[in-house]
Amino acid sequence: MSVTRTGAPVPKIAIVASEAEAAQAALADLERRYPTVSLDEADVIVALGGDGFMLETLHRHIERHLPIFGMHRGSVGFLMNTYAPENLFERLSKADTERLHPLAMQATTVDGVVHQALAINEVALLRQTRQMAKIRISVDGVQRMDELMCDGVMVATPAGSTAYNLSAHGPIIPFSSGVLALTPISAFRPRRWRGAVLPHKVTVTFDMLEAQKRPVSAGADFIEVRDVIRVEVRETRETSLSLLFDHEHNLEERVLKEQFES
């Protein structure tokens, strides 16, 4: 078995890349420098692109249970490491592992069809027309809000707390906190409600009020279900995803740093 200069075994890597020009150029460069294998043989997936491509990669290979080391060759790179082609195997041997647990969404439409999907960032409900949504919110079967009038509402994971959740003025959540963010999107009534921070073990249920008049869609990352009447969201511990980060720029440090960015 080959080893790195630090004595760690060399992992078998498969490299995937987005269609972006920078990602494709990086793919060609890395494939010249390092031996690669197919995804079926790999110990680690190296993903080249931005956060959107990382989400696609996580979803596409969720059943493989392989750690993923991303390098930033896209637009947004919060979930990615800095791109540098040198010393890749050494970086992998020293990387910190962050385990993510996605949200499980069960969405029932007005015609009674039940859809299920997983979300790594967030499950977001959004109005489909000019009419504001009216949504009732329950947590573990206890009704917490009779009626939220809004453009939408979301449940975000720690990984997703710096994405859409942050742009909707939701809290940034450290990974070790064991909580989820419940964040309204342009709430009209109650006007001053800014959302809630919930224990990660709860089930959040959204019931659409006046669903025919005020249609709502539910999105689990990039999977959308339209005309929903009820949506249940919970964290699933049965599914675990592993992201690798350079030790000096691990995800906990990034989340902490993000809270002090202007």
CSV table of C-alpha atoms in Angstrom, one decimal:
chain,number,residue,atom,x,y,z
A,1,MET,CA,0.0,0.0,0.0
A,2,SER,CA,1.3,3.5,-0.9
A,3,VAL,CA,1.7,6.0,1.9
A,4,THR,CA,2.0,9.8,2.0
A,5,ARG,CA,5.1,11.6,3.3
A,6,THR,CA,3.4,11.7,6.7
A,7,GLY,CA,3.0,7.9,6.7
A,8,ALA,CA,-0.7,7.9,6.1
A,9,PRO,CA,-2.1,5.4,3.5
A,10,VAL,CA,-2.9,6.9,0.1
A,11,PRO,CA,-6.7,6.8,-0.5
A,12,LYS,CA,-8.2,5.8,-3.8
A,13,ILE,CA,-9.8,8.9,-5.1
A,14,ALA,CA,-12.5,9.6,-7.7
A,15,ILE,CA,-12.8,13.2,-9.0
A,16,VAL,CA,-16.0,14.8,-10.1
A,17,ALA,CA,-16.4,18.4,-11.4
A,18,SER,CA,-19.1,20.8,-12.4
A,19,GLU,CA,-19.4,22.1,-16.0
A,20,ALA,CA,-17.8,25.4,-15.1
A,21,GLU,CA,-14.7,26.1,-17.1
A,22,ALA,CA,-12.6,26.6,-14.0
A,23,ALA,CA,-13.8,23.2,-12.6
A,24,GLN,CA,-13.1,21.4,-15.8
A,25,ALA,CA,-9.6,22.9,-16.0
A,26,ALA,CA,-8.9,21.8,-12.4
A,27,LEU,CA,-10.2,18.3,-13.2
A,28,ALA,CA,-7.8,17.9,-16.1
A,29,ASP,CA,-4.9,19.2,-13.9
A,30,LEU,CA,-5.6,16.8,-11.0
A,31,GLU,CA,-6.1,13.8,-13.3
A,32,ARG,CA,-2.6,14.5,-14.7
A,33,ARG,CA,-1.1,14.7,-11.2
A,34,TYR,CA,-2.8,11.9,-9.3
A,35,PRO,CA,-4.0,8.3,-10.0
A,36,THR,CA,-7.8,8.1,-9.9
A,37,VAL,CA,-10.4,5.3,-9.8
A,38,SER,CA,-14.0,4.9,-10.6
A,39,LEU,CA,-16.6,5.9,-8.1
A,40,ASP,CA,-17.3,2.2,-7.3
A,41,GLU,CA,-13.7,1.7,-6.3
A,42,ALA,CA,-13.1,5.1,-4.5
A,43,ASP,CA,-12.4,5.7,-0.8
A,44,VAL,CA,-12.9,9.5,-1.2
A,45,ILE,CA,-14.7,11.7,-3.7
A,46,VAL,CA,-13.0,15.0,-4.6
A,47,ALA,CA,-15.6,17.5,-5.9
A,48,LEU,CA,-14.6,20.6,-7.9
A,49,GLY,CA,-17.1,23.4,-8.1
A,50,GLY,CA,-19.2,25.6,-5.8
A,51,ASP,CA,-21.7,24.9,-3.1
A,52,GLY,CA,-24.5,24.1,-5.5
A,53,PHE,CA,-22.3,21.4,-7.1
A,54,MET,CA,-21.4,20.1,-3.7
A,55,LEU,CA,-25.1,19.7,-2.8
A,56,GLU,CA,-25.7,17.9,-6.1
A,57,THR,CA,-22.7,15.6,-5.4
A,58,LEU,CA,-23.9,14.8,-1.8
A,59,HIS,CA,-27.4,14.0,-3.1
A,60,ARG,CA,-26.2,12.0,-6.1
A,61,HIS,CA,-23.8,9.8,-4.0
A,62,ILE,CA,-25.8,9.6,-0.8
A,63,GLU,CA,-26.0,5.8,-0.9
A,64,ARG,CA,-22.2,5.4,-1.4
A,65,HIS,CA,-21.4,6.6,2.1
A,66,LEU,CA,-18.1,8.0,0.9
A,67,PRO,CA,-16.4,11.1,2.4
A,68,ILE,CA,-16.3,14.1,0.0
A,69,PHE,CA,-13.5,16.6,-0.1
A,70,GLY,CA,-14.6,19.7,-2.1
A,71,MET,CA,-12.4,22.3,-3.6
A,72,HIS,CA,-13.7,25.7,-4.7
A,73,ARG,CA,-14.0,26.2,-8.4
A,74,GLY,CA,-17.4,27.8,-8.5
A,75,SER,CA,-19.4,30.9,-7.3
A,76,VAL,CA,-20.0,30.2,-3.6
A,77,GLY,CA,-17.7,28.0,-1.7
A,78,PHE,CA,-18.7,27.8,2.0
A,79,LEU,CA,-18.8,24.0,1.9
A,80,MET,CA,-15.6,23.8,-0.2
A,81,ASN,CA,-11.9,23.9,0.6
A,82,THR,CA,-9.5,26.3,-1.1
A,83,TYR,CA,-8.3,24.9,-4.5
A,84,ALA,CA,-4.7,24.0,-4.6
A,85,PRO,CA,-3.5,21.1,-6.7
A,86,GLU,CA,-0.4,20.3,-4.7
A,87,ASN,CA,-0.2,17.8,-1.8
A,88,LEU,CA,-3.7,16.5,-2.2
A,89,PHE,CA,-3.1,13.2,-0.5
A,90,GLU,CA,-1.5,15.0,2.5
A,91,ARG,CA,-4.5,17.3,2.8
A,92,LEU,CA,-6.8,14.3,2.7
A,93,SER,CA,-4.9,12.5,5.4
A,94,LYS,CA,-5.0,15.5,7.8
A,95,ALA,CA,-8.6,16.6,7.0
A,96,ASP,CA,-11.3,17.0,9.7
A,97,THR,CA,-14.5,15.0,9.1
A,98,GLU,CA,-17.8,16.8,9.5
A,99,ARG,CA,-20.9,14.5,9.6
A,100,LEU,CA,-24.2,16.0,8.3
A,101,HIS,CA,-27.6,14.6,8.9
A,102,PRO,CA,-30.2,15.8,6.3
A,103,LEU,CA,-33.8,16.7,6.8
A,104,ALA,CA,-36.5,14.3,5.7
A,105,MET,CA,-39.5,16.0,4.1
A,106,GLN,CA,-42.9,14.4,3.7
A,107,ALA,CA,-45.1,16.7,1.6
A,108,THR,CA,-48.8,15.9,1.0
A,109,THR,CA,-50.4,17.7,-2.0
A,110,VAL,CA,-54.0,18.8,-2.3
A,111,ASP,CA,-54.9,15.7,-4.4
A,112,GLY,CA,-53.6,13.5,-1.6
A,113,VAL,CA,-50.3,12.4,-3.1
A,114,VAL,CA,-47.4,12.0,-0.6
A,115,HIS,CA,-43.9,13.0,-1.7
A,116,GLN,CA,-40.7,12.3,0.2
A,117,ALA,CA,-37.3,13.9,-0.2
A,118,LEU,CA,-34.1,14.7,1.7
A,119,ALA,CA,-32.6,18.2,2.2
A,120,ILE,CA,-29.1,18.9,3.2
A,121,ASN,CA,-29.6,22.7,3.5
A,122,GLU,CA,-33.2,23.4,4.1
A,123,VAL,CA,-36.9,22.6,3.5
A,124,ALA,CA,-38.5,25.8,2.3
A,125,LEU,CA,-42.2,26.6,1.8
A,126,LEU,CA,-43.0,29.4,-0.7
A,127,ARG,CA,-46.1,31.0,-2.0
A,128,GLN,CA,-46.9,30.2,-5.6
A,129,THR,CA,-49.0,33.3,-6.5
A,130,ARG,CA,-49.3,36.9,-5.5
A,131,GLN,CA,-51.4,35.8,-2.5
A,132,MET,CA,-49.6,35.5,0.8
A,133,ALA,CA,-49.4,32.0,2.2
A,134,LYS,CA,-51.3,31.2,5.4
A,135,ILE,CA,-49.6,28.5,7.4
A,136,ARG,CA,-50.2,26.8,10.7
A,137,ILE,CA,-47.1,25.5,12.5
A,138,SER,CA,-46.9,22.6,15.0
A,139,VAL,CA,-43.8,21.2,16.8
A,140,ASP,CA,-44.0,17.6,17.9
A,141,GLY,CA,-47.8,17.7,17.6
A,142,VAL,CA,-48.2,20.9,19.7
A,143,GLN,CA,-49.7,23.8,17.7
A,144,ARG,CA,-47.2,26.7,18.2
A,145,MET,CA,-48.6,29.2,15.7
A,146,ASP,CA,-52.2,29.4,14.6
A,147,GLU,CA,-51.6,31.4,11.4
A,148,LEU,CA,-48.4,32.7,9.9
A,149,MET,CA,-49.1,35.1,6.9
A,150,CYS,CA,-45.9,35.2,4.9
A,151,ASP,CA,-44.1,34.6,1.6
A,152,GLY,CA,-42.9,31.4,3.1
A,153,VAL,CA,-41.1,29.6,5.9
A,154,MET,CA,-38.2,27.2,6.2
A,155,VAL,CA,-36.5,24.7,8.4
A,156,ALA,CA,-32.7,24.9,8.0
A,157,THR,CA,-29.9,22.6,9.1
A,158,PRO,CA,-26.6,24.0,10.5
A,159,ALA,CA,-25.1,23.4,7.0
A,160,GLY,CA,-27.9,25.4,5.4
A,161,SER,CA,-28.0,28.1,8.1
A,162,THR,CA,-25.5,30.2,6.2
A,163,ALA,CA,-27.4,29.9,2.9
A,164,TYR,CA,-31.0,30.8,2.2
A,165,ASN,CA,-31.7,30.9,5.9
A,166,LEU,CA,-29.1,33.6,6.4
A,167,SER,CA,-30.5,35.7,3.6
A,168,ALA,CA,-33.9,35.5,5.3
A,169,HIS,CA,-32.3,36.9,8.5
A,170,GLY,CA,-32.3,33.5,10.2
A,171,PRO,CA,-29.6,32.5,12.8
A,172,ILE,CA,-26.2,31.0,11.9
A,173,ILE,CA,-26.0,27.7,13.7
A,174,PRO,CA,-22.8,26.0,14.8
A,175,PHE,CA,-22.6,22.3,13.8
A,176,SER,CA,-22.2,21.0,17.3
A,177,SER,CA,-25.2,22.9,18.7
A,178,GLY,CA,-27.8,20.2,18.0
A,179,VAL,CA,-30.5,22.6,16.8
A,180,LEU,CA,-32.4,23.6,13.7
A,181,ALA,CA,-33.5,27.0,12.5
A,182,LEU,CA,-37.2,27.7,11.9
A,183,THR,CA,-37.2,31.0,9.9
A,184,PRO,CA,-40.0,32.9,8.3
A,185,ILE,CA,-39.6,34.5,4.8
A,186,SER,CA,-41.1,38.0,4.7
A,187,ALA,CA,-43.5,37.5,7.5
A,188,PHE,CA,-46.5,39.9,7.5
A,189,ARG,CA,-48.4,38.6,10.6
A,190,PRO,CA,-47.2,38.2,13.2
A,191,ARG,CA,-45.1,41.0,11.9
A,192,ARG,CA,-42.4,40.9,14.6
A,193,TRP,CA,-41.9,37.1,14.6
A,194,ARG,CA,-38.4,36.3,13.6
A,195,GLY,CA,-38.5,32.6,13.9
A,196,ALA,CA,-37.3,30.0,16.4
A,197,VAL,CA,-34.4,27.8,17.2
A,198,LEU,CA,-35.5,24.2,17.8
A,199,PRO,CA,-33.9,21.0,19.1
A,200,HIS,CA,-32.8,18.8,16.2
A,201,LYS,CA,-35.0,15.9,17.3
A,202,VAL,CA,-38.3,17.6,16.8
A,203,THR,CA,-40.8,17.1,14.0
A,204,VAL,CA,-42.1,20.3,12.5
A,205,THR,CA,-45.5,20.2,10.8
A,206,PHE,CA,-46.8,22.9,8.4
A,207,ASP,CA,-50.5,23.0,7.5
A,208,MET,CA,-51.6,25.2,4.7
A,209,LEU,CA,-54.7,27.3,5.3
A,210,GLU,CA,-56.8,28.2,2.4
A,211,ALA,CA,-54.6,26.0,0.2
A,212,GLN,CA,-56.7,26.3,-2.9
A,213,LYS,CA,-56.8,30.1,-2.8
A,214,ARG,CA,-53.2,30.5,-1.5
A,215,PRO,CA,-51.2,27.7,-3.1
A,216,VAL,CA,-47.8,26.8,-1.6
A,217,SER,CA,-44.8,24.8,-2.9
A,218,ALA,CA,-42.3,22.9,-0.7
A,219,GLY,CA,-38.7,22.6,-1.7
A,220,ALA,CA,-36.1,20.2,-0.2
A,221,ASP,CA,-32.9,21.7,-1.6
A,222,PHE,CA,-33.5,21.5,-5.4
A,223,ILE,CA,-36.5,19.1,-5.2
A,224,GLU,CA,-39.8,21.0,-5.5
A,225,VAL,CA,-43.3,19.8,-4.7
A,226,ARG,CA,-46.2,22.1,-5.7
A,227,ASP,CA,-49.6,22.6,-4.3
A,228,VAL,CA,-48.9,21.1,-0.9
A,229,ILE,CA,-51.5,21.0,1.9
A,230,ARG,CA,-49.3,19.5,4.7
A,231,VAL,CA,-45.5,19.2,5.1
A,232,GLU,CA,-43.7,17.4,7.9
A,233,VAL,CA,-40.0,17.9,8.5
A,234,ARG,CA,-37.6,16.1,10.8
A,235,GLU,CA,-33.9,15.4,10.9
A,236,THR,CA,-33.0,11.9,9.9
A,237,ARG,CA,-30.2,10.3,11.9
A,238,GLU,CA,-30.4,7.2,9.8
A,239,THR,CA,-28.6,9.0,7.0
A,240,SER,CA,-25.1,10.4,7.6
A,241,LEU,CA,-23.0,12.4,5.1
A,242,SER,CA,-19.3,13.0,5.6
A,243,LEU,CA,-17.5,16.2,4.4
A,244,LEU,CA,-13.8,16.6,4.7
A,245,PHE,CA,-12.2,20.0,5.5
A,246,ASP,CA,-8.7,21.3,5.9
A,247,HIS,CA,-8.0,21.3,9.6
A,248,GLU,CA,-7.1,25.0,9.7
A,249,HIS,CA,-10.4,25.9,7.9
A,250,ASN,CA,-12.8,23.4,9.3
A,251,LEU,CA,-16.6,24.0,9.1
A,252,GLU,CA,-16.9,24.9,12.8
A,253,GLU,CA,-14.3,27.7,12.3
A,254,ARG,CA,-16.1,28.9,9.2
A,255,VAL,CA,-19.5,29.1,10.9
A,256,LEU,CA,-17.9,31.0,13.8
A,257,LYS,CA,-16.1,33.4,11.5
A,258,GLU,CA,-19.3,34.0,9.4
A,259,GLN,CA,-21.0,35.4,12.5
A,260,PHE,CA,-18.5,38.3,12.6
A,261,GLU,CA,-18.5,39.1,8.9
A,262,SER,CA,-19.9,42.5,8.1
